[in-house]
């Protein structure tokens, strides 16, 4: 849903409220997905919907495919706060067209996605580096520890889907000929460790990662513009993501599609102001990053992180809700 359609959705909700078509907020189920940002978002939604709008909320375990399948076939849970929709694109479009599901928020987390990253201080110290294309021309800034004459690009561990994408992009950008080594970190822990070790030493670092994550927030990593256009999903799916890609072409990373999805029963059976809140909320990248760092550093769960966020980031969340709801939520936190 683009900004124009989103604007129509918000206007429609406002019209419904102005006409008095307001139902009490009843029972609501929310998918608590099995990764940190989604767990955090589910708990923020729970507190805001309960304390601000009088809903009775139950969190239910979730994951992308199982949650979507349940919403599509059974109409539960009512809300999936952070659904990465590319893997369910076709059936989701069909469900939205049929009216059984609704896309309420096309980018609930600003700056979310995958790609190639460097530390913020690398960009500050080398303002000439504005894109991936620029970085590729300077392997000397990112020396490989086993051969400092070459630059190190840290890819994904073997078996991850992003590894093949990185392999093809490494070839497409002719990086070996330009003095680069494609480094397999060996595991998720190895990938995190390579980044952490470099940043803690103040070394320049170049590799793959994704956002939102605690690592991106903790180490202030910056996602780079590739400096070339995205070649389209046909090329991406038929070649860039495939091991058999004979002639990979330079392209930016595909845009990640993240939506908040709700059921039609949620839209029909609950206060439209609750739906308007779901539509309005957008987490800035720095705020989301800070909360993921908080969760990692304090071994905090989603509920603790949600309370921390609501208490310390009023400037972010109060514009999502009305004055009356904001006051009720603040009172509940005291």
Short mmCIF file of C-alpha atoms in Angstrom, two decimals:
data_model
loop_
_atom_site.label_atom_id
_atom_site.label_comp_id
_atom_site.label_asym_id
_atom_site.label_seq_id
_atom_site.Cartn_x
_atom_site.Cartn_y
_atom_site.Cartn_z
CA UNK A 1 0.00 0.00 0.00
CA UNK A 2 1.54 3.31 -1.04
CA UNK A 3 1.29 6.59 0.88
CA UNK A 4 -1.72 7.68 -1.21
CA UNK A 5 -3.65 4.49 -0.42
CA UNK A 6 -2.55 4.69 3.19
CA UNK A 7 -3.89 8.23 3.33
CA UNK A 8 -7.22 7.01 1.99
CA UNK A 9 -7.30 4.31 4.67
CA UNK A 10 -6.65 6.84 7.43
CA UNK A 11 -9.27 9.20 5.99
CA UNK A 12 -11.77 6.36 5.85
CA UNK A 13 -11.18 5.51 9.48
CA UNK A 14 -11.56 9.15 10.47
CA UNK A 15 -14.82 9.38 8.54
CA UNK A 16 -16.15 6.28 10.24
CA UNK A 17 -15.35 7.78 13.62
CA UNK A 18 -16.92 11.13 12.75
CA UNK A 19 -20.10 9.35 11.75
CA UNK A 20 -20.30 7.67 15.13
CA UNK A 21 -19.54 4.21 13.78
CA UNK A 22 -17.46 3.36 16.81
CA UNK A 23 -17.65 -0.10 18.34
CA UNK A 24 -16.19 -1.02 21.70
CA UNK A 25 -12.79 -2.63 21.43
CA UNK A 26 -13.28 -6.27 22.30
CA UNK A 27 -11.04 -9.33 22.29
CA UNK A 28 -7.94 -9.07 20.08
CA UNK A 29 -5.26 -11.66 19.35
CA UNK A 30 -1.78 -10.53 18.27
CA UNK A 31 0.99 -12.68 16.82
CA UNK A 32 4.12 -12.51 18.95
CA UNK A 33 6.67 -13.53 16.32
CA UNK A 34 9.81 -15.43 17.17
CA UNK A 35 12.35 -12.63 16.67
CA UNK A 36 13.17 -9.63 18.84
CA UNK A 37 11.71 -6.69 16.92
CA UNK A 38 8.40 -8.46 16.31
CA UNK A 39 8.20 -9.62 19.94
CA UNK A 40 8.77 -6.04 21.05
CA UNK A 41 6.18 -4.61 18.64
CA UNK A 42 3.55 -7.14 19.69
CA UNK A 43 3.95 -6.13 23.32
CA UNK A 44 3.78 -2.40 22.52
CA UNK A 45 0.56 -3.05 20.60
CA UNK A 46 -0.82 -5.07 23.51
CA UNK A 47 -0.22 -2.32 26.07
CA UNK A 48 -1.49 0.49 23.83
CA UNK A 49 -4.62 -1.39 22.73
CA UNK A 50 -5.45 -2.50 26.28
CA UNK A 51 -4.64 0.68 28.20
CA UNK A 52 -5.45 3.23 25.52
CA UNK A 53 -8.49 1.69 23.84
CA UNK A 54 -9.89 -0.84 26.31
CA UNK A 55 -9.19 -3.96 24.24
CA UNK A 56 -8.63 -7.37 25.81
CA UNK A 57 -5.46 -8.62 24.15
CA UNK A 58 -3.96 -12.08 23.96
CA UNK A 59 -0.50 -12.66 22.51
CA UNK A 60 -0.09 -15.90 20.58
CA UNK A 61 3.15 -17.44 19.30
CA UNK A 62 3.86 -16.74 15.65
CA UNK A 63 6.21 -17.07 12.69
CA UNK A 64 5.90 -15.70 9.17
CA UNK A 65 4.46 -18.68 7.30
CA UNK A 66 2.41 -20.23 10.10
CA UNK A 67 0.90 -16.91 11.20
CA UNK A 68 -0.07 -15.96 7.68
CA UNK A 69 -1.57 -19.39 6.99
CA UNK A 70 -3.66 -19.17 10.16
CA UNK A 71 -4.86 -15.64 9.40
CA UNK A 72 -5.65 -16.59 5.83
CA UNK A 73 -7.59 -19.77 6.57
CA UNK A 74 -8.90 -19.29 10.12
CA UNK A 75 -9.00 -15.52 10.62
CA UNK A 76 -6.73 -15.66 13.69
CA UNK A 77 -4.70 -14.01 15.04
CA UNK A 78 -6.25 -10.61 14.42
CA UNK A 79 -2.94 -8.77 13.99
CA UNK A 80 0.51 -9.66 12.66
CA UNK A 81 2.56 -6.58 13.64
CA UNK A 82 5.68 -7.36 11.58
CA UNK A 83 4.99 -9.69 8.67
CA UNK A 84 7.78 -9.98 6.07
CA UNK A 85 5.49 -10.51 3.13
CA UNK A 86 7.70 -11.41 0.16
CA UNK A 87 7.46 -15.12 0.99
CA UNK A 88 3.63 -14.98 0.98
CA UNK A 89 3.16 -12.32 -1.70
CA UNK A 90 0.71 -14.11 -4.00
CA UNK A 91 -1.71 -15.52 -1.38
CA UNK A 92 -1.57 -12.25 0.58
CA UNK A 93 -2.57 -10.24 -2.48
CA UNK A 94 -5.42 -12.67 -3.06
CA UNK A 95 -6.63 -12.36 0.54
CA UNK A 96 -6.46 -8.55 0.42
CA UNK A 97 -8.36 -8.54 -2.87
CA UNK A 98 -11.00 -10.79 -1.32
CA UNK A 99 -11.27 -8.50 1.71
CA UNK A 100 -10.42 -11.13 4.32
CA UNK A 101 -7.11 -9.47 5.24
CA UNK A 102 -5.99 -5.85 5.25
CA UNK A 103 -2.54 -4.27 4.89
CA UNK A 104 -2.58 -1.52 7.51
CA UNK A 105 0.97 -0.28 7.48
CA UNK A 106 3.38 -0.85 4.56
CA UNK A 107 6.54 0.01 6.53
CA UNK A 108 6.04 -0.13 10.29
CA UNK A 109 9.83 -0.05 10.82
CA UNK A 110 11.70 2.67 8.95
CA UNK A 111 14.93 1.55 7.31
CA UNK A 112 14.24 -2.15 7.65
CA UNK A 113 15.83 -4.44 5.12
CA UNK A 114 18.97 -6.30 4.01
CA UNK A 115 22.12 -5.19 2.31
CA UNK A 116 25.78 -4.25 2.65
CA UNK A 117 26.93 -2.22 5.63
CA UNK A 118 29.84 -0.24 7.03
CA UNK A 119 30.33 1.49 10.41
CA UNK A 120 29.18 5.09 10.62
CA UNK A 121 32.71 6.25 11.40
CA UNK A 122 33.92 4.81 8.09
CA UNK A 123 31.59 7.15 6.25
CA UNK A 124 32.57 10.06 8.50
CA UNK A 125 36.28 9.45 7.94
CA UNK A 126 35.88 8.82 4.21
CA UNK A 127 33.12 11.10 2.89
CA UNK A 128 33.97 10.02 -0.64
CA UNK A 129 32.37 6.65 0.14
CA UNK A 130 28.71 7.17 -0.62
CA UNK A 131 27.71 3.90 -2.30
CA UNK A 132 28.73 0.27 -2.64
CA UNK A 133 30.35 1.20 -5.95
CA UNK A 134 32.57 3.70 -4.12
CA UNK A 135 33.57 1.20 -1.44
CA UNK A 136 34.46 -1.46 -4.02
CA UNK A 137 37.09 0.89 -5.45
CA UNK A 138 38.90 1.00 -2.08
CA UNK A 139 39.75 -2.51 -0.87
CA UNK A 140 42.82 -1.08 0.90
CA UNK A 141 40.54 0.44 3.54
CA UNK A 142 39.19 -2.99 4.57
CA UNK A 143 42.26 -5.27 4.74
CA UNK A 144 41.71 -9.02 4.96
CA UNK A 145 43.51 -10.31 8.04
CA UNK A 146 44.95 -13.32 6.21
CA UNK A 147 46.17 -11.22 3.27
CA UNK A 148 46.23 -7.47 4.02
CA UNK A 149 46.91 -6.72 0.36
CA UNK A 150 43.28 -7.58 -0.33
CA UNK A 151 40.02 -6.19 0.97
CA UNK A 152 37.61 -8.34 3.00
CA UNK A 153 33.89 -8.50 2.30
CA UNK A 154 32.18 -10.53 5.04
CA UNK A 155 29.30 -12.51 3.57
CA UNK A 156 26.66 -14.81 5.09
CA UNK A 157 27.40 -18.23 6.58
CA UNK A 158 27.00 -21.25 4.31
CA UNK A 159 23.39 -22.40 4.07
CA UNK A 160 21.84 -18.96 4.45
CA UNK A 161 19.86 -17.73 1.45
CA UNK A 162 21.78 -14.46 1.42
CA UNK A 163 25.06 -16.29 0.83
CA UNK A 164 24.16 -17.10 -2.76
CA UNK A 165 22.97 -13.55 -3.35
CA UNK A 166 26.26 -12.19 -2.03
CA UNK A 167 28.21 -14.67 -4.16
CA UNK A 168 26.43 -13.47 -7.29
CA UNK A 169 26.78 -9.79 -6.44
CA UNK A 170 30.48 -10.31 -5.68
CA UNK A 171 30.81 -11.69 -9.21
CA UNK A 172 28.56 -9.08 -10.78
CA UNK A 173 30.61 -6.21 -9.34
CA UNK A 174 33.88 -7.94 -10.44
CA UNK A 175 35.15 -7.66 -6.88
CA UNK A 176 37.82 -10.37 -7.05
CA UNK A 177 39.55 -8.57 -9.91
CA UNK A 178 39.36 -5.34 -7.91
CA UNK A 179 41.22 -6.86 -4.97
CA UNK A 180 38.54 -8.34 -2.72
CA UNK A 181 38.13 -11.63 -0.88
CA UNK A 182 34.68 -13.06 -0.15
CA UNK A 183 34.81 -14.15 3.50
CA UNK A 184 32.53 -16.86 4.92
CA UNK A 185 32.13 -16.09 8.65
CA UNK A 186 31.17 -19.72 9.33
CA UNK A 187 28.12 -19.10 11.52
CA UNK A 188 25.76 -16.45 12.81
CA UNK A 189 28.04 -16.04 15.83
CA UNK A 190 31.00 -15.67 13.48
CA UNK A 191 29.22 -12.99 11.47
CA UNK A 192 28.36 -11.03 14.61
CA UNK A 193 31.82 -11.58 16.04
CA UNK A 194 33.57 -10.27 12.93
CA UNK A 195 31.53 -7.06 13.05
CA UNK A 196 31.91 -6.58 16.80
CA UNK A 197 35.68 -7.19 16.76
CA UNK A 198 36.25 -4.70 13.93
CA UNK A 199 34.11 -1.94 15.43
CA UNK A 200 35.51 -2.37 18.93
CA UNK A 201 38.97 -1.90 17.44
CA UNK A 202 37.87 1.06 15.35
CA UNK A 203 38.71 -0.79 12.14
CA UNK A 204 36.82 -0.28 8.91
CA UNK A 205 34.44 -3.12 8.14
CA UNK A 206 32.42 -4.10 5.06
CA UNK A 207 29.88 -6.90 4.94
CA UNK A 208 26.31 -8.13 4.82
CA UNK A 209 23.72 -7.54 7.53
CA UNK A 210 20.06 -6.76 8.02
CA UNK A 211 17.93 -4.34 10.00
CA UNK A 212 16.33 -4.03 12.48
CA UNK A 213 18.77 -5.94 14.70
CA UNK A 214 20.61 -5.27 17.92
CA UNK A 215 23.93 -5.48 16.07
CA UNK A 216 22.99 -2.67 13.66
CA UNK A 217 21.88 -0.49 16.56
CA UNK A 218 24.68 -1.30 18.99
CA UNK A 219 27.48 -0.69 16.51
CA UNK A 220 25.79 2.10 14.55
CA UNK A 221 26.16 0.31 11.24
CA UNK A 222 24.98 2.08 8.12
CA UNK A 223 23.26 0.42 5.17
CA UNK A 224 24.83 1.52 1.90
CA UNK A 225 23.07 2.55 -1.26
CA UNK A 226 24.40 0.24 -3.96
CA UNK A 227 24.78 3.02 -6.50
CA UNK A 228 23.01 0.99 -9.17
CA UNK A 229 19.28 0.46 -9.76
CA UNK A 230 17.39 -2.64 -8.75
CA UNK A 231 17.12 -4.80 -11.86
CA UNK A 232 13.64 -6.10 -11.03
CA UNK A 233 12.18 -9.16 -9.37
CA UNK A 234 12.40 -11.28 -12.54
CA UNK A 235 16.19 -10.91 -12.62
CA UNK A 236 16.43 -11.17 -8.83
CA UNK A 237 14.48 -14.42 -8.61
CA UNK A 238 15.77 -16.06 -11.80
CA UNK A 239 19.45 -15.22 -11.38
CA UNK A 240 20.64 -13.16 -8.40
CA UNK A 241 19.26 -15.59 -5.84
CA UNK A 242 20.22 -18.74 -7.78
CA UNK A 243 23.34 -20.90 -7.65
CA UNK A 244 23.02 -21.52 -11.39
CA UNK A 245 23.15 -17.83 -12.33
CA UNK A 246 25.57 -17.88 -15.30
CA UNK A 247 25.91 -14.13 -15.78
CA UNK A 248 24.95 -12.14 -12.67
CA UNK A 249 24.39 -8.45 -13.24
CA UNK A 250 25.03 -5.52 -10.87
CA UNK A 251 21.88 -4.66 -8.93
CA UNK A 252 20.85 -3.20 -5.64
CA UNK A 253 19.32 -5.51 -3.05
CA UNK A 254 15.63 -6.19 -3.39
CA UNK A 255 13.45 -3.96 -1.23
CA UNK A 256 12.19 -5.79 1.82
CA UNK A 257 8.42 -5.78 2.16
CA UNK A 258 7.20 -5.59 5.73
CA UNK A 259 3.57 -5.00 6.59
CA UNK A 260 1.24 -4.98 9.55
CA UNK A 261 -1.59 -7.28 8.50
CA UNK A 262 -4.98 -7.47 10.22
CA UNK A 263 -8.05 -9.58 9.68
CA UNK A 264 -11.36 -8.28 8.41
CA UNK A 265 -13.00 -9.25 11.69
CA UNK A 266 -10.62 -6.93 13.55
CA UNK A 267 -11.64 -4.08 11.25
CA UNK A 268 -15.37 -4.75 11.65
CA UNK A 269 -15.61 -5.66 15.31
CA UNK A 270 -13.36 -3.18 17.06
CA UNK A 271 -13.15 0.56 17.67
CA UNK A 272 -11.90 2.23 14.44
CA UNK A 273 -9.57 4.32 16.60
CA UNK A 274 -7.67 1.12 17.43
CA UNK A 275 -7.28 0.41 13.72
CA UNK A 276 -6.19 4.02 13.15
CA UNK A 277 -3.43 3.51 15.72
CA UNK A 278 -2.20 0.41 13.89
CA UNK A 279 -2.09 2.38 10.65
CA UNK A 280 -0.28 5.36 12.20
CA UNK A 281 2.57 3.69 14.04
CA UNK A 282 5.99 3.80 12.39
CA UNK A 283 9.14 3.07 14.36
CA UNK A 284 12.15 5.25 13.47
CA UNK A 285 15.25 3.15 12.85
CA UNK A 286 17.17 4.70 15.75
CA UNK A 287 14.37 4.10 18.24
CA UNK A 288 13.92 0.48 17.13
CA UNK A 289 17.68 -0.07 17.20
CA UNK A 290 17.91 1.32 20.72
CA UNK A 291 15.19 -1.03 21.95
CA UNK A 292 16.83 -4.08 20.36
CA UNK A 293 20.12 -3.13 22.01
CA UNK A 294 18.24 -2.77 25.32
CA UNK A 295 16.78 -6.26 24.89
CA UNK A 296 20.16 -7.79 24.05
CA UNK A 297 22.15 -6.03 26.76
CA UNK A 298 19.59 -6.66 29.50
CA UNK A 299 18.33 -10.05 28.33
CA UNK A 300 14.93 -8.38 28.33
CA UNK A 301 11.79 -9.82 26.81
CA UNK A 302 9.24 -8.03 24.69
CA UNK A 303 7.09 -6.85 27.60
CA UNK A 304 9.97 -5.24 29.48
CA UNK A 305 11.20 -3.60 26.28
CA UNK A 306 7.72 -2.30 25.50
CA UNK A 307 7.43 -0.66 28.93
CA UNK A 308 10.91 0.83 28.54
CA UNK A 309 9.94 2.23 25.15
CA UNK A 310 6.63 3.70 26.28
CA UNK A 311 8.23 5.33 29.32
CA UNK A 312 11.22 6.82 27.53
CA UNK A 313 10.11 7.47 23.95
CA UNK A 314 6.89 9.43 24.34
CA UNK A 315 7.96 11.67 21.48
CA UNK A 316 7.77 8.65 19.16
CA UNK A 317 4.55 6.95 20.20
CA UNK A 318 2.21 9.69 21.43
CA UNK A 319 1.58 11.00 17.87
CA UNK A 320 0.26 7.53 17.00
CA UNK A 321 -2.62 7.81 19.47
CA UNK A 322 -5.18 10.40 20.55
CA UNK A 323 -4.66 12.64 23.58
CA UNK A 324 -7.14 10.66 25.68
CA UNK A 325 -5.47 7.33 24.85
CA UNK A 326 -2.00 8.78 25.48
CA UNK A 327 -3.03 9.97 28.94
CA UNK A 328 -4.51 6.59 29.81
CA UNK A 329 -1.37 4.78 28.66
CA UNK A 330 0.93 7.11 30.60
CA UNK A 331 -1.19 6.67 33.72
CA UNK A 332 -0.95 2.88 33.44
CA UNK A 333 2.85 3.06 33.41
CA UNK A 334 3.10 4.93 36.72
#
